[in-house]
Short mmCIF file of C-alpha atoms in Angstrom, two decimals:
data_model
loop_
_atom_site.label_atom_id
_atom_site.label_comp_id
_atom_site.label_asym_id
_atom_site.label_seq_id
_atom_site.Cartn_x
_atom_site.Cartn_y
_atom_site.Cartn_z
CA MET Y 1 12.82 -15.28 28.36
CA THR Y 2 14.41 -13.66 25.21
CA LEU Y 3 11.96 -13.01 22.38
CA THR Y 4 12.56 -11.20 19.04
CA GLN Y 5 10.18 -9.81 16.57
CA HIS Y 6 9.55 -11.61 13.29
CA PRO Y 7 10.41 -9.69 10.22
CA LEU Y 8 6.85 -9.95 8.90
CA SER Y 9 5.67 -8.37 12.23
CA ALA Y 10 8.26 -5.56 11.63
CA ALA Y 11 6.69 -4.83 8.10
CA PHE Y 12 3.99 -2.82 10.17
CA PRO Y 13 4.75 0.46 11.95
CA ALA Y 14 5.48 0.47 15.57
CA MET Y 15 3.00 1.70 18.03
CA ASP Y 16 3.42 5.37 19.12
CA SER Y 17 4.44 6.12 22.56
CA HIS Y 18 0.93 7.54 23.67
CA ASP Y 19 -0.66 4.15 22.42
CA PHE Y 20 2.06 2.08 24.04
CA ASP Y 21 1.54 3.89 27.38
CA ALA Y 22 -2.19 3.34 27.18
CA LEU Y 23 -1.44 -0.51 26.42
CA LEU Y 24 0.91 -0.63 29.51
CA ALA Y 25 -1.77 0.85 31.66
CA ASP Y 26 -4.37 -1.48 30.28
CA ILE Y 27 -2.14 -4.66 30.92
CA ARG Y 28 -1.06 -3.35 34.31
CA GLU Y 29 -4.77 -3.12 35.33
CA HIS Y 30 -6.25 -6.09 33.52
CA GLY Y 31 -3.57 -8.19 32.36
CA GLN Y 32 -2.84 -9.40 28.94
CA ARG Y 33 -6.13 -9.98 27.19
CA GLU Y 34 -5.11 -11.70 24.15
CA PRO Y 35 -1.84 -13.95 23.72
CA ALA Y 36 0.92 -12.85 21.21
CA ALA Y 37 1.35 -15.23 18.20
CA LEU Y 38 4.76 -17.21 18.08
CA TRP Y 39 5.96 -18.84 14.73
CA GLN Y 40 9.04 -20.62 14.73
CA GLY Y 41 10.36 -19.07 17.87
CA GLN Y 42 9.63 -15.42 16.85
CA VAL Y 43 6.73 -13.23 17.62
CA LEU Y 44 4.73 -12.91 14.58
CA ASP Y 45 1.81 -10.95 16.01
CA GLY Y 46 1.41 -9.06 19.18
CA TRP Y 47 5.02 -7.69 19.44
CA HIS Y 48 3.81 -4.66 21.41
CA ARG Y 49 2.04 -6.72 23.97
CA VAL Y 50 5.05 -8.79 24.50
CA ARG Y 51 7.13 -5.52 24.90
CA ALA Y 52 4.54 -4.08 27.46
CA CYS Y 53 4.65 -7.38 29.44
CA MET Y 54 8.35 -7.35 29.62
CA ALA Y 55 8.34 -3.81 30.65
CA LEU Y 56 6.04 -4.65 33.63
CA GLY Y 57 7.93 -7.67 34.52
CA ILE Y 58 5.00 -10.10 33.46
CA GLU Y 59 5.51 -13.24 31.63
CA PRO Y 60 3.70 -12.69 28.18
CA LYS Y 61 1.00 -15.15 27.14
CA LEU Y 62 1.97 -16.86 23.87
CA LEU Y 63 0.13 -18.78 21.34
CA LYS Y 64 2.47 -21.19 19.12
CA LEU Y 65 0.98 -21.41 15.72
CA ALA Y 66 0.88 -24.66 14.03
CA GLU Y 67 3.70 -25.46 11.42
CA GLY Y 68 1.08 -25.45 8.53
CA THR Y 69 0.38 -21.81 9.07
CA ASP Y 70 1.11 -19.33 6.32
CA PRO Y 71 2.90 -16.58 8.38
CA ALA Y 72 2.59 -13.88 5.76
CA ALA Y 73 -1.11 -14.45 5.22
CA TYR Y 74 -1.62 -14.63 9.12
CA VAL Y 75 0.18 -11.33 9.88
CA LEU Y 76 -1.74 -9.50 6.86
CA SER Y 77 -5.07 -10.83 8.16
CA LYS Y 78 -4.30 -9.47 11.72
CA ASN Y 79 -2.99 -6.11 10.70
CA LEU Y 80 -3.55 -4.91 7.32
CA HIS Y 81 -7.09 -3.55 7.73
CA ARG Y 82 -7.56 -3.40 11.45
CA ARG Y 83 -4.77 -0.59 11.90
CA HIS Y 84 -4.98 2.85 10.80
CA LEU Y 85 -2.66 2.78 7.62
CA ASN Y 86 -2.55 4.92 4.65
CA ALA Y 87 -2.43 3.61 1.04
CA SER Y 88 1.39 3.65 0.90
CA GLN Y 89 1.74 1.82 4.21
CA ARG Y 90 -0.65 -0.96 3.14
CA ALA Y 91 0.99 -1.33 -0.10
CA LEU Y 92 4.56 -1.73 1.30
CA ALA Y 93 3.31 -4.04 3.91
CA ILE Y 94 1.61 -6.30 1.48
CA VAL Y 95 4.71 -6.20 -0.92
CA THR Y 96 7.09 -6.83 1.99
CA CYS Y 97 5.00 -9.77 3.26
CA THR Y 98 4.41 -11.31 -0.30
CA ASP Y 99 8.14 -11.13 -1.09
CA TRP Y 100 8.98 -12.97 2.14
CA ALA Y 101 6.50 -15.51 1.48
CA ARG Y 102 8.00 -16.24 -1.84
CA SER Y 103 11.60 -16.59 -0.50
CA GLY Y 104 10.36 -18.29 2.75
CA ARG Y 105 7.63 -20.81 1.51
CA PRO Y 106 8.51 -24.25 1.70
CA LYS Y 107 8.89 -26.70 -1.18
CA LYS Y 108 5.94 -28.83 -1.78
CA ASP Y 109 7.73 -31.92 -0.61
CA ALA Y 110 9.25 -30.31 2.52
CA PRO Y 111 7.96 -31.24 6.01
CA GLY Y 112 4.77 -29.41 7.10
CA ALA Y 113 4.21 -28.09 3.43
CA PRO Y 114 2.13 -26.55 1.97
CA PHE Y 115 1.00 -23.47 3.92
CA SER Y 116 -2.63 -23.05 4.41
CA GLU Y 117 -4.96 -22.19 1.44
CA ASP Y 118 -5.30 -18.68 2.87
CA ALA Y 119 -1.98 -17.84 1.34
CA ALA Y 120 -0.60 -14.28 0.93
CA PRO Y 121 -1.58 -12.65 -2.60
CA ALA Y 122 0.81 -13.29 -5.26
CA SER Y 123 0.14 -11.13 -8.43
CA ARG Y 124 0.18 -7.44 -8.63
CA ASP Y 125 -3.60 -7.29 -9.17
CA ASP Y 126 -4.15 -9.55 -6.08
CA MET Y 127 -1.86 -7.55 -3.98
CA ALA Y 128 -3.52 -4.29 -5.13
CA LYS Y 129 -7.07 -5.56 -4.36
CA ALA Y 130 -6.02 -6.98 -0.90
CA ALA Y 131 -4.30 -3.53 0.03
CA ASP Y 132 -7.13 -1.62 -1.55
CA VAL Y 133 -4.81 0.47 -3.53
CA SER Y 134 -4.16 0.93 -7.32
CA ARG Y 135 -1.54 -1.23 -9.40
CA SER Y 136 0.73 1.75 -9.71
CA THR Y 137 0.76 2.10 -5.87
CA ILE Y 138 1.90 -1.52 -5.62
CA ALA Y 139 4.65 -1.09 -8.35
CA GLN Y 140 6.04 1.83 -6.57
CA ALA Y 141 6.05 -0.18 -3.33
CA LYS Y 142 7.87 -2.90 -4.97
CA VAL Y 143 10.53 -0.43 -6.01
CA VAL Y 144 10.68 0.90 -2.35
CA ALA Y 145 11.01 -2.75 -0.88
CA THR Y 146 13.75 -3.78 -3.25
CA LYS Y 147 15.61 -0.62 -3.89
CA ALA Y 148 15.14 2.09 -1.37
CA ALA Y 149 17.53 2.65 1.51
CA PRO Y 150 16.37 1.33 4.93
CA GLU Y 151 15.62 4.80 6.35
CA VAL Y 152 13.44 5.54 3.23
CA ARG Y 153 11.53 2.33 3.67
CA ASP Y 154 11.04 2.93 7.40
CA ALA Y 155 9.72 6.38 6.55
CA VAL Y 156 7.10 4.78 4.22
CA ARG Y 157 6.26 2.19 6.72
CA ASP Y 158 5.63 4.66 9.58
CA GLY Y 159 3.55 6.93 7.33
CA LYS Y 160 5.95 9.76 7.07
CA MET Y 161 6.47 9.45 3.34
CA SER Y 162 4.56 8.07 0.40
CA VAL Y 163 5.73 5.47 -2.01
CA LYS Y 164 5.61 7.96 -4.80
CA ALA Y 165 7.92 10.25 -2.92
CA ALA Y 166 10.19 7.40 -2.01
CA VAL Y 167 10.49 6.14 -5.50
CA LYS Y 168 11.54 9.76 -6.39
CA ALA Y 169 14.20 9.51 -3.67
CA VAL Y 170 15.43 6.33 -5.09
CA LYS Y 171 15.81 7.59 -8.48
CA GLY Y 172 17.40 10.69 -7.23
CA THR Y 173 20.26 8.61 -5.53
CA SER Y 174 20.42 5.84 -8.33
CA GLU Y 175 20.39 8.00 -11.46
CA PRO Y 176 23.47 10.24 -11.89
CA LYS Y 177 23.39 13.26 -14.05
CA ARG Y 178 24.39 12.72 -17.50
CA THR Y 179 26.45 14.98 -19.65
CA ARG Y 180 24.44 15.78 -22.82
CA LYS Y 181 26.33 14.57 -26.03
CA PRO Y 182 25.64 15.79 -29.37
CA SER Y 183 23.77 13.24 -31.63
CA LYS Y 184 24.11 12.74 -35.41
CA LEU Y 185 20.75 11.07 -35.97
CA LYS Y 186 17.58 11.78 -34.20
CA ALA Y 187 16.38 8.62 -32.32
CA PRO Y 188 12.98 7.30 -33.34
CA PRO Y 189 10.15 7.91 -30.81
CA ALA Y 190 9.75 5.39 -28.14
CA PRO Y 191 6.79 3.24 -28.71
CA ALA Y 192 3.59 3.84 -26.56
CA PRO Y 193 3.49 1.83 -23.50
CA ALA Y 194 1.27 -1.27 -23.16
CA ALA Y 195 -2.07 -0.96 -21.31
CA ASP Y 196 -0.47 -2.63 -18.14
CA GLU Y 197 2.46 -0.34 -18.32
CA ALA Y 198 0.39 2.84 -18.87
CA ASP Y 199 -1.85 1.92 -15.99
CA ASP Y 200 1.18 1.62 -13.70
CA LEU Y 201 2.50 5.10 -14.78
CA CYS Y 202 -0.76 6.68 -14.08
CA PRO Y 203 -1.08 8.90 -10.92
CA SER Y 204 -2.49 7.29 -8.10
CA VAL Y 205 -5.45 8.98 -6.44
CA ASP Y 206 -4.69 7.11 -3.26
CA GLU Y 207 -1.27 8.60 -3.21
CA LEU Y 208 -2.49 12.05 -4.15
CA ILE Y 209 -4.94 12.00 -1.15
CA ASP Y 210 -2.14 10.61 1.22
CA GLU Y 211 0.32 13.33 0.05
CA LEU Y 212 -2.25 16.09 0.55
CA GLN Y 213 -3.27 14.83 3.94
CA ALA Y 214 0.46 14.58 4.95
CA ASP Y 215 0.96 18.30 3.59
CA ASN Y 216 -1.89 19.35 5.70
CA GLU Y 217 -0.50 17.84 8.97
CA ARG Y 218 2.76 19.43 8.17
CA LEU Y 219 1.37 22.77 7.50
CA VAL Y 220 -0.81 22.71 10.61
CA ALA Y 221 2.21 21.84 12.76
CA LEU Y 222 4.25 24.77 11.15
CA LEU Y 223 1.21 27.07 11.44
CA LYS Y 224 1.12 26.32 15.30
CA VAL Y 225 4.71 26.93 15.69
CA ALA Y 226 4.56 30.27 13.82
CA GLU Y 227 1.53 31.50 15.90
CA GLN Y 228 3.06 30.35 19.17
CA SER Y 229 6.29 32.48 18.12
CA ASP Y 230 4.27 35.42 17.56
CA LEU Y 231 5.44 35.53 13.98
CA ALA Y 232 2.45 37.24 12.34
CA ALA Y 233 3.81 37.32 8.85
CA GLU Y 234 4.90 33.67 8.94
CA ALA Y 235 1.70 32.48 10.46
CA ILE Y 236 -0.35 34.20 7.57
CA LYS Y 237 1.98 32.62 5.00
CA TRP Y 238 1.34 29.23 6.42
CA ARG Y 239 -2.18 29.78 6.77
CA ARG Y 240 -2.47 30.49 3.18
CA MET Y 241 -0.42 27.35 2.35
CA TYR Y 242 -2.76 25.35 4.37
CA ASP Y 243 -5.88 26.66 2.90
CA ASP Y 244 -4.40 26.03 -0.57
CA ALA Y 245 -3.70 22.57 0.53
CA VAL Y 246 -7.20 21.97 1.73
CA ARG Y 247 -8.63 23.22 -1.51
CA LYS Y 248 -6.25 20.82 -3.53
CA GLN Y 249 -7.51 18.03 -1.40
CA ALA Y 250 -11.17 18.99 -2.06
CA ASP Y 251 -10.43 19.05 -5.77
CA ALA Y 252 -8.76 15.65 -5.52
CA MET Y 253 -11.85 14.26 -3.86
CA ASP Y 254 -14.05 15.89 -6.58
CA ALA Y 255 -11.92 14.33 -9.12
CA VAL Y 256 -12.41 10.89 -7.55
CA LYS Y 257 -16.15 11.26 -7.59
CA ARG Y 258 -16.22 12.32 -11.29
CA ALA Y 259 -14.02 9.24 -12.18
CA GLU Y 260 -16.44 7.06 -10.19
CA ARG Y 261 -19.48 8.52 -12.10
CA ARG Y 262 -17.59 8.17 -15.44
CA GLU Y 263 -16.69 4.61 -14.77
CA ALA Y 264 -20.30 3.69 -13.79
CA TRP Y 265 -21.54 5.22 -16.96
CA ASN Y 266 -18.95 3.53 -19.03
CA LYS Y 267 -20.07 0.06 -17.46
CA LYS Y 268 -23.70 0.94 -18.28
CA GLN Y 269 -22.96 1.56 -21.81
CA LEU Y 270 -20.88 -1.72 -21.93
CA MET Y 271 -23.63 -3.68 -20.51
CA ARG Y 272 -26.11 -2.01 -23.10
CA CYS Y 273 -24.00 -3.49 -26.02
CA GLY Y 274 -23.90 -6.75 -24.16
CA ARG Y 275 -27.49 -7.15 -23.99
CA ALA Y 276 -27.67 -6.37 -27.79
CA VAL Y 277 -25.41 -9.28 -28.57
CA ASP Y 278 -26.77 -11.47 -25.63
CA GLU Y 279 -23.62 -11.48 -23.53
CA THR Y 280 -23.57 -10.45 -19.88
CA ASP Y 281 -19.98 -11.25 -18.84
CA PRO Y 282 -18.31 -7.67 -19.05
CA ASP Y 283 -14.92 -9.46 -20.10
CA LYS Y 284 -16.60 -11.26 -23.03
CA ILE Y 285 -18.64 -8.38 -24.48
CA ALA Y 286 -16.03 -6.81 -26.80
CA ALA Y 287 -15.38 -10.18 -28.43
CA ALA Y 288 -19.03 -10.82 -28.79
CA VAL Y 289 -19.55 -7.43 -30.65
CA GLU Y 290 -16.72 -8.17 -32.82
CA ALA Y 291 -18.03 -11.57 -33.62
CA PHE Y 292 -21.57 -9.95 -34.06
CA VAL Y 293 -20.01 -7.48 -36.65
CA ARG Y 294 -18.08 -10.10 -38.54
CA ALA Y 295 -21.32 -12.30 -38.86
CA ILE Y 296 -23.18 -9.19 -40.30
CA GLY Y 297 -20.27 -8.60 -42.68
CA ARG Y 298 -20.30 -12.23 -44.10
CA ALA Y 299 -24.13 -12.10 -44.33
CA ALA Y 300 -23.91 -9.04 -46.42
CA ALA Y 301 -21.31 -10.33 -48.65
#
């Protein structure tokens, strides 16, 4: 039997050798506990179980999904939050699956259409909410998914690079250096970005924490190498860098807590304004206050 991995399954990182060896041992002793999901002849979920069974010479148990199944929504529900993925990995996975769903979704009059109602998220806001990341992280993941080299995408998928760093790599290879030319007239200042654009350009706390954690892991590894090599000076240097990274991570977490407290205070003040104009929907309070002020102005006139 020849089985191949579905592209949606490959949107998630491969199991490391230690975990795969543990899976091999478990299947060898207890058999395959859960069947792998098959969709249109490819393994949509459970690829590592299939690999382990093949390595052991065991025929894998397979569950053929119904034609009406939305494969993108299925693989996201199975993998997005049950695995230990960082913010960049979740963002890239959901963007990859959503883009596949848009290109692979059948037309309404096609046989077996439509997919199930539990469809993969479509808008940037929906993707950010589903992946539990910011809009800017989703925007950066879209750049990585569509413009990054395969090795860069794989590095993000495998947790070795953040989407922010990957976008920098994309820009570094796609934007050649320009020679500066003298200009006769000074160009007018660029208009301020719209609210949505500004939100996309804001630094992502999720990514900041991911990068700091990745830096910590790299520094710990370097520190161990230095200590084992009896390089005292190098060990001290890397220890200081590690301590500095830990402090930065603590500062980032403090910034998150302060932002959460500030957001809660702002929401409390907004709801106070809403009660004053008899409006409880946060999205409608501003309009209600404006209407109230206009009414007072007309009454005074």
